[in-house]
Amino acid sequence: MERPVYPRLAIEQGIEGLVEIALLSNQRGHVVFARALEENRYPLLERAAVDAAYRYLFRPYLVRGNPTPFWVRIPFEFRLLS
C-alpha cells in the first residue's frame, strides 16, 4: 500500500483530516478510478490521497475463479506530529 505524500502547504497551514477514497480496481488489480468521497473538504489532502490510491496494486478479486473489477473504500488519515 502506498502512503500519500503530506502536502507541504497543508503542513504549513496545520491542516489535518481524514480523507476517504473510493476506488475501482480492474481485473488485473490496477486502480482505474479514484476519488474522494467528500470532495472539497480538504482539497490539498484529497489530491495527495487520490494520487497515492492510483499507485495501489491489488490482488485480483476472483468470482468463480475469474478476475473481476471491484470497488473499495480506503481511509487516509493525515495527522501532524505534536
PDB file of N, CA and C in Angstrom:
ATOM      1  N   MET A   1       0.839  -1.177   0.000  1.00  0.00           N
ATOM      2  CA  MET A   1       0.000   0.000   0.000  1.00  0.00           C
ATOM      3  C   MET A   1       0.888   1.246   0.000  1.00  0.00           C
ATOM      4  N   GLU A   2       0.542   2.147  -0.831  1.00  0.00           N
ATOM      5  CA  GLU A   2       1.297   3.395  -0.990  1.00  0.00           C
ATOM      6  C   GLU A   2       0.779   4.450  -0.024  1.00  0.00           C
ATOM      7  N   ARG A   3       1.685   5.066   0.716  1.00  0.00           N
ATOM      8  CA  ARG A   3       1.290   6.141   1.618  1.00  0.00           C
ATOM      9  C   ARG A   3       1.301   7.460   0.849  1.00  0.00           C
ATOM     10  N   PRO A   4       0.316   8.310   1.108  1.00  0.00           N
ATOM     11  CA  PRO A   4       0.300   9.605   0.417  1.00  0.00           C
ATOM     12  C   PRO A   4       1.401  10.522   0.945  1.00  0.00           C
ATOM     13  N   VAL A   5       1.828  11.418   0.094  1.00  0.00           N
ATOM     14  CA  VAL A   5       2.795  12.440   0.493  1.00  0.00           C
ATOM     15  C   VAL A   5       2.008  13.583   1.115  1.00  0.00           C
ATOM     16  N   TYR A   6       2.355  13.930   2.350  1.00  0.00           N
ATOM     17  CA  TYR A   6       1.663  15.028   3.048  1.00  0.00           C
ATOM     18  C   TYR A   6       2.051  16.320   2.342  1.00  0.00           C
ATOM     19  N   PRO A   7       1.108  17.039   1.757  1.00  0.00           N
ATOM     20  CA  PRO A   7       1.439  18.261   1.024  1.00  0.00           C
ATOM     21  C   PRO A   7       2.096  19.313   1.933  1.00  0.00           C
ATOM     22  N   ARG A   8       3.171  19.879   1.463  1.00  0.00           N
ATOM     23  CA  ARG A   8       3.912  20.867   2.253  1.00  0.00           C
ATOM     24  C   ARG A   8       3.018  22.035   2.681  1.00  0.00           C
ATOM     25  N   LEU A   9       2.183  22.521   1.778  1.00  0.00           N
ATOM     26  CA  LEU A   9       1.295  23.636   2.105  1.00  0.00           C
ATOM     27  C   LEU A   9       0.314  23.251   3.220  1.00  0.00           C
ATOM     28  N   ALA A  10      -0.165  22.021   3.191  1.00  0.00           N
ATOM     29  CA  ALA A  10      -1.066  21.557   4.245  1.00  0.00           C
ATOM     30  C   ALA A  10      -0.338  21.497   5.590  1.00  0.00           C
ATOM     31  N   ILE A  11       0.905  21.082   5.565  1.00  0.00           N
ATOM     32  CA  ILE A  11       1.712  21.062   6.793  1.00  0.00           C
ATOM     33  C   ILE A  11       1.887  22.477   7.315  1.00  0.00           C
ATOM     34  N   GLU A  12       2.254  23.390   6.425  1.00  0.00           N
ATOM     35  CA  GLU A  12       2.479  24.782   6.831  1.00  0.00           C
ATOM     36  C   GLU A  12       1.215  25.429   7.390  1.00  0.00           C
ATOM     37  N   GLN A  13       0.058  25.031   6.868  1.00  0.00           N
ATOM     38  CA  GLN A  13      -1.213  25.598   7.320  1.00  0.00           C
ATOM     39  C   GLN A  13      -1.827  24.812   8.483  1.00  0.00           C
ATOM     40  N   GLY A  14      -1.153  23.732   8.902  1.00  0.00           N
ATOM     41  CA  GLY A  14      -1.644  22.928  10.014  1.00  0.00           C
ATOM     42  C   GLY A  14      -2.901  22.135   9.700  1.00  0.00           C
ATOM     43  N   ILE A  15      -3.087  21.785   8.435  1.00  0.00           N
ATOM     44  CA  ILE A  15      -4.290  21.059   8.017  1.00  0.00           C
ATOM     45  C   ILE A  15      -4.123  19.571   8.303  1.00  0.00           C
ATOM     46  N   GLU A  16      -5.076  19.023   9.035  1.00  0.00           N
ATOM     47  CA  GLU A  16      -5.142  17.600   9.323  1.00  0.00           C
ATOM     48  C   GLU A  16      -6.533  17.113   8.953  1.00  0.00           C
ATOM     49  N   GLY A  17      -6.673  15.814   8.748  1.00  0.00           N
ATOM     50  CA  GLY A  17      -8.006  15.303   8.496  1.00  0.00           C
ATOM     51  C   GLY A  17      -8.001  13.904   7.938  1.00  0.00           C
ATOM     52  N   LEU A  18      -9.201  13.367   7.835  1.00  0.00           N
ATOM     53  CA  LEU A  18      -9.419  12.039   7.285  1.00  0.00           C
ATOM     54  C   LEU A  18     -10.024  12.205   5.901  1.00  0.00           C
ATOM     55  N   VAL A  19      -9.433  11.549   4.924  1.00  0.00           N
ATOM     56  CA  VAL A  19      -9.934  11.582   3.554  1.00  0.00           C
ATOM     57  C   VAL A  19     -10.257  10.143   3.168  1.00  0.00           C
ATOM     58  N   GLU A  20     -11.512   9.894   2.812  1.00  0.00           N
ATOM     59  CA  GLU A  20     -11.898   8.557   2.386  1.00  0.00           C
ATOM     60  C   GLU A  20     -11.978   8.540   0.864  1.00  0.00           C
ATOM     61  N   ILE A  21     -11.309   7.565   0.287  1.00  0.00           N
ATOM     62  CA  ILE A  21     -11.223   7.435  -1.163  1.00  0.00           C
ATOM     63  C   ILE A  21     -12.008   6.210  -1.616  1.00  0.00           C
ATOM     64  N   ALA A  22     -12.804   6.369  -2.657  1.00  0.00           N
ATOM     65  CA  ALA A  22     -13.454   5.242  -3.328  1.00  0.00           C
ATOM     66  C   ALA A  22     -12.637   4.967  -4.583  1.00  0.00           C
ATOM     67  N   LEU A  23     -12.286   3.702  -4.781  1.00  0.00           N
ATOM     68  CA  LEU A  23     -11.506   3.387  -5.976  1.00  0.00           C
ATOM     69  C   LEU A  23     -12.010   2.121  -6.627  1.00  0.00           C
ATOM     70  N   LEU A  24     -11.776   2.055  -7.923  1.00  0.00           N
ATOM     71  CA  LEU A  24     -12.166   0.897  -8.722  1.00  0.00           C
ATOM     72  C   LEU A  24     -10.901   0.216  -9.220  1.00  0.00           C
ATOM     73  N   SER A  25     -10.806  -1.066  -8.921  1.00  0.00           N
ATOM     74  CA  SER A  25      -9.672  -1.870  -9.380  1.00  0.00           C
ATOM     75  C   SER A  25     -10.139  -2.746 -10.536  1.00  0.00           C
ATOM     76  N   ASN A  26      -9.314  -2.849 -11.561  1.00  0.00           N
ATOM     77  CA  ASN A  26      -9.702  -3.675 -12.709  1.00  0.00           C
ATOM     78  C   ASN A  26      -9.357  -5.150 -12.469  1.00  0.00           C
ATOM     79  N   GLN A  27      -9.550  -5.974 -13.479  1.00  0.00           N
ATOM     80  CA  GLN A  27      -9.322  -7.411 -13.357  1.00  0.00           C
ATOM     81  C   GLN A  27      -7.875  -7.763 -13.021  1.00  0.00           C
ATOM     82  N   ARG A  28      -6.944  -6.889 -13.357  1.00  0.00           N
ATOM     83  CA  ARG A  28      -5.533  -7.160 -13.098  1.00  0.00           C
ATOM     84  C   ARG A  28      -5.048  -6.537 -11.798  1.00  0.00           C
ATOM     85  N   GLY A  29      -5.959  -5.869 -11.068  1.00  0.00           N
ATOM     86  CA  GLY A  29      -5.587  -5.300  -9.781  1.00  0.00           C
ATOM     87  C   GLY A  29      -5.111  -3.864  -9.825  1.00  0.00           C
ATOM     88  N   HIS A  30      -5.158  -3.237 -11.004  1.00  0.00           N
ATOM     89  CA  HIS A  30      -4.732  -1.847 -11.157  1.00  0.00           C
ATOM     90  C   HIS A  30      -5.906  -0.901 -10.895  1.00  0.00           C
ATOM     91  N   VAL A  31      -5.631   0.193 -10.221  1.00  0.00           N
ATOM     92  CA  VAL A  31      -6.663   1.181  -9.950  1.00  0.00           C
ATOM     93  C   VAL A  31      -6.923   1.975 -11.227  1.00  0.00           C
ATOM     94  N   VAL A  32      -8.185   1.997 -11.648  1.00  0.00           N
ATOM     95  CA  VAL A  32      -8.550   2.699 -12.881  1.00  0.00           C
ATOM     96  C   VAL A  32      -9.384   3.944 -12.604  1.00  0.00           C
ATOM     97  N   PHE A  33      -9.863   4.082 -11.363  1.00  0.00           N
ATOM     98  CA  PHE A  33     -10.635   5.259 -10.995  1.00  0.00           C
ATOM     99  C   PHE A  33     -10.529   5.447  -9.491  1.00  0.00           C
ATOM    100  N   ALA A  34     -10.328   6.700  -9.069  1.00  0.00           N
ATOM    101  CA  ALA A  34     -10.273   7.009  -7.636  1.00  0.00           C
ATOM    102  C   ALA A  34     -10.768   8.430  -7.420  1.00  0.00           C
ATOM    103  N   ARG A  35     -11.531   8.616  -6.321  1.00  0.00           N
ATOM    104  CA  ARG A  35     -11.999   9.960  -5.986  1.00  0.00           C
ATOM    105  C   ARG A  35     -12.292  10.034  -4.496  1.00  0.00           C
ATOM    106  N   ALA A  36     -12.240  11.247  -3.973  1.00  0.00           N
ATOM    107  CA  ALA A  36     -12.579  11.473  -2.573  1.00  0.00           C
ATOM    108  C   ALA A  36     -14.087  11.396  -2.419  1.00  0.00           C
ATOM    109  N   LEU A  37     -14.553  10.779  -1.336  1.00  0.00           N
ATOM    110  CA  LEU A  37     -15.996  10.644  -1.122  1.00  0.00           C
ATOM    111  C   LEU A  37     -16.632  11.947  -0.670  1.00  0.00           C
ATOM    112  N   GLU A  38     -15.905  12.764   0.075  1.00  0.00           N
ATOM    113  CA  GLU A  38     -16.419  14.072   0.499  1.00  0.00           C
ATOM    114  C   GLU A  38     -15.524  15.137  -0.125  1.00  0.00           C
ATOM    115  N   GLU A  39     -15.720  15.393  -1.387  1.00  0.00           N
ATOM    116  CA  GLU A  39     -14.854  16.315  -2.112  1.00  0.00           C
ATOM    117  C   GLU A  39     -14.939  17.732  -1.565  1.00  0.00           C
ATOM    118  N   ASN A  40     -13.832  18.434  -1.671  1.00  0.00           N
ATOM    119  CA  ASN A  40     -13.672  19.837  -1.271  1.00  0.00           C
ATOM    120  C   ASN A  40     -13.664  20.047   0.237  1.00  0.00           C
ATOM    121  N   ARG A  41     -13.596  18.974   0.999  1.00  0.00           N
ATOM    122  CA  ARG A  41     -13.479  19.130   2.442  1.00  0.00           C
ATOM    123  C   ARG A  41     -12.049  19.516   2.797  1.00  0.00           C
ATOM    124  N   TYR A  42     -11.084  18.765   2.240  1.00  0.00           N
ATOM    125  CA  TYR A  42      -9.655  19.032   2.430  1.00  0.00           C
ATOM    126  C   TYR A  42      -8.974  18.906   1.059  1.00  0.00           C
ATOM    127  N   PRO A  43      -9.129  19.876   0.179  1.00  0.00           N
ATOM    128  CA  PRO A  43      -8.628  19.724  -1.197  1.00  0.00           C
ATOM    129  C   PRO A  43      -7.160  19.317  -1.297  1.00  0.00           C
ATOM    130  N   LEU A  44      -6.292  19.896  -0.489  1.00  0.00           N
ATOM    131  CA  LEU A  44      -4.869  19.542  -0.557  1.00  0.00           C
ATOM    132  C   LEU A  44      -4.653  18.075  -0.183  1.00  0.00           C
ATOM    133  N   LEU A  45      -5.334  17.635   0.846  1.00  0.00           N
ATOM    134  CA  LEU A  45      -5.178  16.260   1.310  1.00  0.00           C
ATOM    135  C   LEU A  45      -5.847  15.276   0.356  1.00  0.00           C
ATOM    136  N   GLU A  46      -6.973  15.679  -0.209  1.00  0.00           N
ATOM    137  CA  GLU A  46      -7.686  14.814  -1.154  1.00  0.00           C
ATOM    138  C   GLU A  46      -6.816  14.480  -2.359  1.00  0.00           C
ATOM    139  N   ARG A  47      -6.157  15.494  -2.910  1.00  0.00           N
ATOM    140  CA  ARG A  47      -5.306  15.261  -4.085  1.00  0.00           C
ATOM    141  C   ARG A  47      -4.190  14.278  -3.754  1.00  0.00           C
ATOM    142  N   ALA A  48      -3.565  14.442  -2.579  1.00  0.00           N
ATOM    143  CA  ALA A  48      -2.487  13.545  -2.177  1.00  0.00           C
ATOM    144  C   ALA A  48      -2.994  12.116  -1.988  1.00  0.00           C
ATOM    145  N   ALA A  49      -4.182  11.973  -1.413  1.00  0.00           N
ATOM    146  CA  ALA A  49      -4.760  10.645  -1.193  1.00  0.00           C
ATOM    147  C   ALA A  49      -5.128   9.975  -2.516  1.00  0.00           C
ATOM    148  N   VAL A  50      -5.719  10.731  -3.421  1.00  0.00           N
ATOM    149  CA  VAL A  50      -6.078  10.171  -4.736  1.00  0.00           C
ATOM    150  C   VAL A  50      -4.816   9.761  -5.496  1.00  0.00           C
ATOM    151  N   ASP A  51      -3.789  10.591  -5.466  1.00  0.00           N
ATOM    152  CA  ASP A  51      -2.525  10.249  -6.138  1.00  0.00           C
ATOM    153  C   ASP A  51      -1.958   8.943  -5.591  1.00  0.00           C
ATOM    154  N   ALA A  52      -1.992   8.781  -4.271  1.00  0.00           N
ATOM    155  CA  ALA A  52      -1.487   7.550  -3.648  1.00  0.00           C
ATOM    156  C   ALA A  52      -2.354   6.355  -4.056  1.00  0.00           C
ATOM    157  N   ALA A  53      -3.663   6.538  -4.094  1.00  0.00           N
ATOM    158  CA  ALA A  53      -4.575   5.440  -4.444  1.00  0.00           C
ATOM    159  C   ALA A  53      -4.291   4.917  -5.848  1.00  0.00           C
ATOM    160  N   TYR A  54      -3.971   5.797  -6.780  1.00  0.00           N
ATOM    161  CA  TYR A  54      -3.679   5.359  -8.149  1.00  0.00           C
ATOM    162  C   TYR A  54      -2.401   4.525  -8.222  1.00  0.00           C
ATOM    163  N   ARG A  55      -1.566   4.566  -7.213  1.00  0.00           N
ATOM    164  CA  ARG A  55      -0.344   3.756  -7.204  1.00  0.00           C
ATOM    165  C   ARG A  55      -0.557   2.395  -6.539  1.00  0.00           C
ATOM    166  N   TYR A  56      -1.757   2.135  -6.016  1.00  0.00           N
ATOM    167  CA  TYR A  56      -2.045   0.857  -5.375  1.00  0.00           C
ATOM    168  C   TYR A  56      -2.113  -0.247  -6.424  1.00  0.00           C
ATOM    169  N   LEU A  57      -1.782  -1.433  -5.988  1.00  0.00           N
ATOM    170  CA  LEU A  57      -1.925  -2.627  -6.826  1.00  0.00           C
ATOM    171  C   LEU A  57      -2.534  -3.706  -5.936  1.00  0.00           C
ATOM    172  N   PHE A  58      -3.656  -4.250  -6.362  1.00  0.00           N
ATOM    173  CA  PHE A  58      -4.371  -5.251  -5.585  1.00  0.00           C
ATOM    174  C   PHE A  58      -4.225  -6.629  -6.204  1.00  0.00           C
ATOM    175  N   ARG A  59      -4.397  -7.629  -5.386  1.00  0.00           N
ATOM    176  CA  ARG A  59      -4.509  -8.982  -5.892  1.00  0.00           C
ATOM    177  C   ARG A  59      -5.875  -9.056  -6.573  1.00  0.00           C
ATOM    178  N   PRO A  60      -5.957  -9.615  -7.781  1.00  0.00           N
ATOM    179  CA  PRO A  60      -7.244  -9.670  -8.469  1.00  0.00           C
ATOM    180  C   PRO A  60      -8.324 -10.343  -7.620  1.00  0.00           C
ATOM    181  N   TYR A  61      -9.518  -9.777  -7.671  1.00  0.00           N
ATOM    182  CA  TYR A  61     -10.680 -10.318  -6.975  1.00  0.00           C
ATOM    183  C   TYR A  61     -11.289 -11.381  -7.878  1.00  0.00           C
ATOM    184  N   LEU A  62     -11.462 -12.576  -7.333  1.00  0.00           N
ATOM    185  CA  LEU A  62     -11.967 -13.683  -8.144  1.00  0.00           C
ATOM    186  C   LEU A  62     -13.416 -13.999  -7.818  1.00  0.00           C
ATOM    187  N   VAL A  63     -14.208 -14.165  -8.872  1.00  0.00           N
ATOM    188  CA  VAL A  63     -15.586 -14.627  -8.758  1.00  0.00           C
ATOM    189  C   VAL A  63     -15.676 -15.889  -9.598  1.00  0.00           C
ATOM    190  N   ARG A  64     -15.896 -17.011  -8.923  1.00  0.00           N
ATOM    191  CA  ARG A  64     -15.900 -18.323  -9.594  1.00  0.00           C
ATOM    192  C   ARG A  64     -14.623 -18.545 -10.397  1.00  0.00           C
ATOM    193  N   GLY A  65     -13.520 -18.073  -9.843  1.00  0.00           N
ATOM    194  CA  GLY A  65     -12.222 -18.272 -10.476  1.00  0.00           C
ATOM    195  C   GLY A  65     -11.854 -17.248 -11.534  1.00  0.00           C
ATOM    196  N   ASN A  66     -12.746 -16.306 -11.815  1.00  0.00           N
ATOM    197  CA  ASN A  66     -12.483 -15.302 -12.842  1.00  0.00           C
ATOM    198  C   ASN A  66     -12.164 -13.951 -12.221  1.00  0.00           C
ATOM    199  N   PRO A  67     -11.072 -13.302 -12.657  1.00  0.00           N
ATOM    200  CA  PRO A  67     -10.761 -11.965 -12.143  1.00  0.00           C
ATOM    201  C   PRO A  67     -11.886 -10.995 -12.487  1.00  0.00           C
ATOM    202  N   THR A  68     -12.276 -10.179 -11.509  1.00  0.00           N
ATOM    203  CA  THR A  68     -13.417  -9.286 -11.653  1.00  0.00           C
ATOM    204  C   THR A  68     -13.079  -7.901 -11.097  1.00  0.00           C
ATOM    205  N   PRO A  69     -13.484  -6.828 -11.771  1.00  0.00           N
ATOM    206  CA  PRO A  69     -13.281  -5.493 -11.209  1.00  0.00           C
ATOM    207  C   PRO A  69     -14.038  -5.372  -9.880  1.00  0.00           C
ATOM    208  N   PHE A  70     -13.540  -4.519  -9.005  1.00  0.00           N
ATOM    209  CA  PHE A  70     -14.220  -4.314  -7.729  1.00  0.00           C
ATOM    210  C   PHE A  70     -13.960  -2.914  -7.199  1.00  0.00           C
ATOM    211  N   TRP A  71     -14.904  -2.454  -6.361  1.00  0.00           N
ATOM    212  CA  TRP A  71     -14.807  -1.160  -5.693  1.00  0.00           C
ATOM    213  C   TRP A  71     -14.325  -1.369  -4.263  1.00  0.00           C
ATOM    214  N   VAL A  72     -13.582  -0.407  -3.760  1.00  0.00           N
ATOM    215  CA  VAL A  72     -13.143  -0.445  -2.366  1.00  0.00           C
ATOM    216  C   VAL A  72     -13.060   0.987  -1.839  1.00  0.00           C
ATOM    217  N   ARG A  73     -13.271   1.135  -0.537  1.00  0.00           N
ATOM    218  CA  ARG A  73     -13.134   2.431   0.125  1.00  0.00           C
ATOM    219  C   ARG A  73     -11.934   2.341   1.054  1.00  0.00           C
ATOM    220  N   ILE A  74     -11.071   3.343   0.973  1.00  0.00           N
ATOM    221  CA  ILE A  74      -9.869   3.351   1.807  1.00  0.00           C
ATOM    222  C   ILE A  74      -9.759   4.699   2.505  1.00  0.00           C
ATOM    223  N   PRO A  75      -9.610   4.675   3.833  1.00  0.00           N
ATOM    224  CA  PRO A  75      -9.414   5.930   4.559  1.00  0.00           C
ATOM    225  C   PRO A  75      -7.929   6.290   4.628  1.00  0.00           C
ATOM    226  N   PHE A  76      -7.624   7.535   4.417  1.00  0.00           N
ATOM    227  CA  PHE A  76      -6.270   8.064   4.587  1.00  0.00           C
ATOM    228  C   PHE A  76      -6.335   9.111   5.694  1.00  0.00           C
ATOM    229  N   GLU A  77      -5.560   8.910   6.736  1.00  0.00           N
ATOM    230  CA  GLU A  77      -5.570   9.857   7.834  1.00  0.00           C
ATOM    231  C   GLU A  77      -4.289  10.690   7.800  1.00  0.00           C
ATOM    232  N   PHE A  78      -4.462  11.985   7.777  1.00  0.00           N
ATOM    233  CA  PHE A  78      -3.354  12.927   7.788  1.00  0.00           C
ATOM    234  C   PHE A  78      -3.285  13.574   9.164  1.00  0.00           C
ATOM    235  N   ARG A  79      -2.208  13.321   9.899  1.00  0.00           N
ATOM    236  CA  ARG A  79      -2.038  13.903  11.242  1.00  0.00           C
ATOM    237  C   ARG A  79      -0.620  14.458  11.359  1.00  0.00           C
ATOM    238  N   LEU A  80      -0.538  15.635  11.898  1.00  0.00           N
ATOM    239  CA  LEU A  80       0.751  16.262  12.155  1.00  0.00           C
ATOM    240  C   LEU A  80       1.242  15.827  13.540  1.00  0.00           C
ATOM    241  N   LEU A  81       2.521  15.623  13.639  1.00  0.00           N
ATOM    242  CA  LEU A  81       3.107  15.254  14.933  1.00  0.00           C
ATOM    243  C   LEU A  81       3.217  16.480  15.804  1.00  0.00           C
ATOM    244  N   SER A  82       2.914  16.339  17.076  1.00  0.00           N
ATOM    245  CA  SER A  82       2.975  17.474  18.006  1.00  0.00           C
ATOM    246  C   SER A  82       4.391  17.729  18.464  1.00  0.00           C
TER     247      SER A  82
END
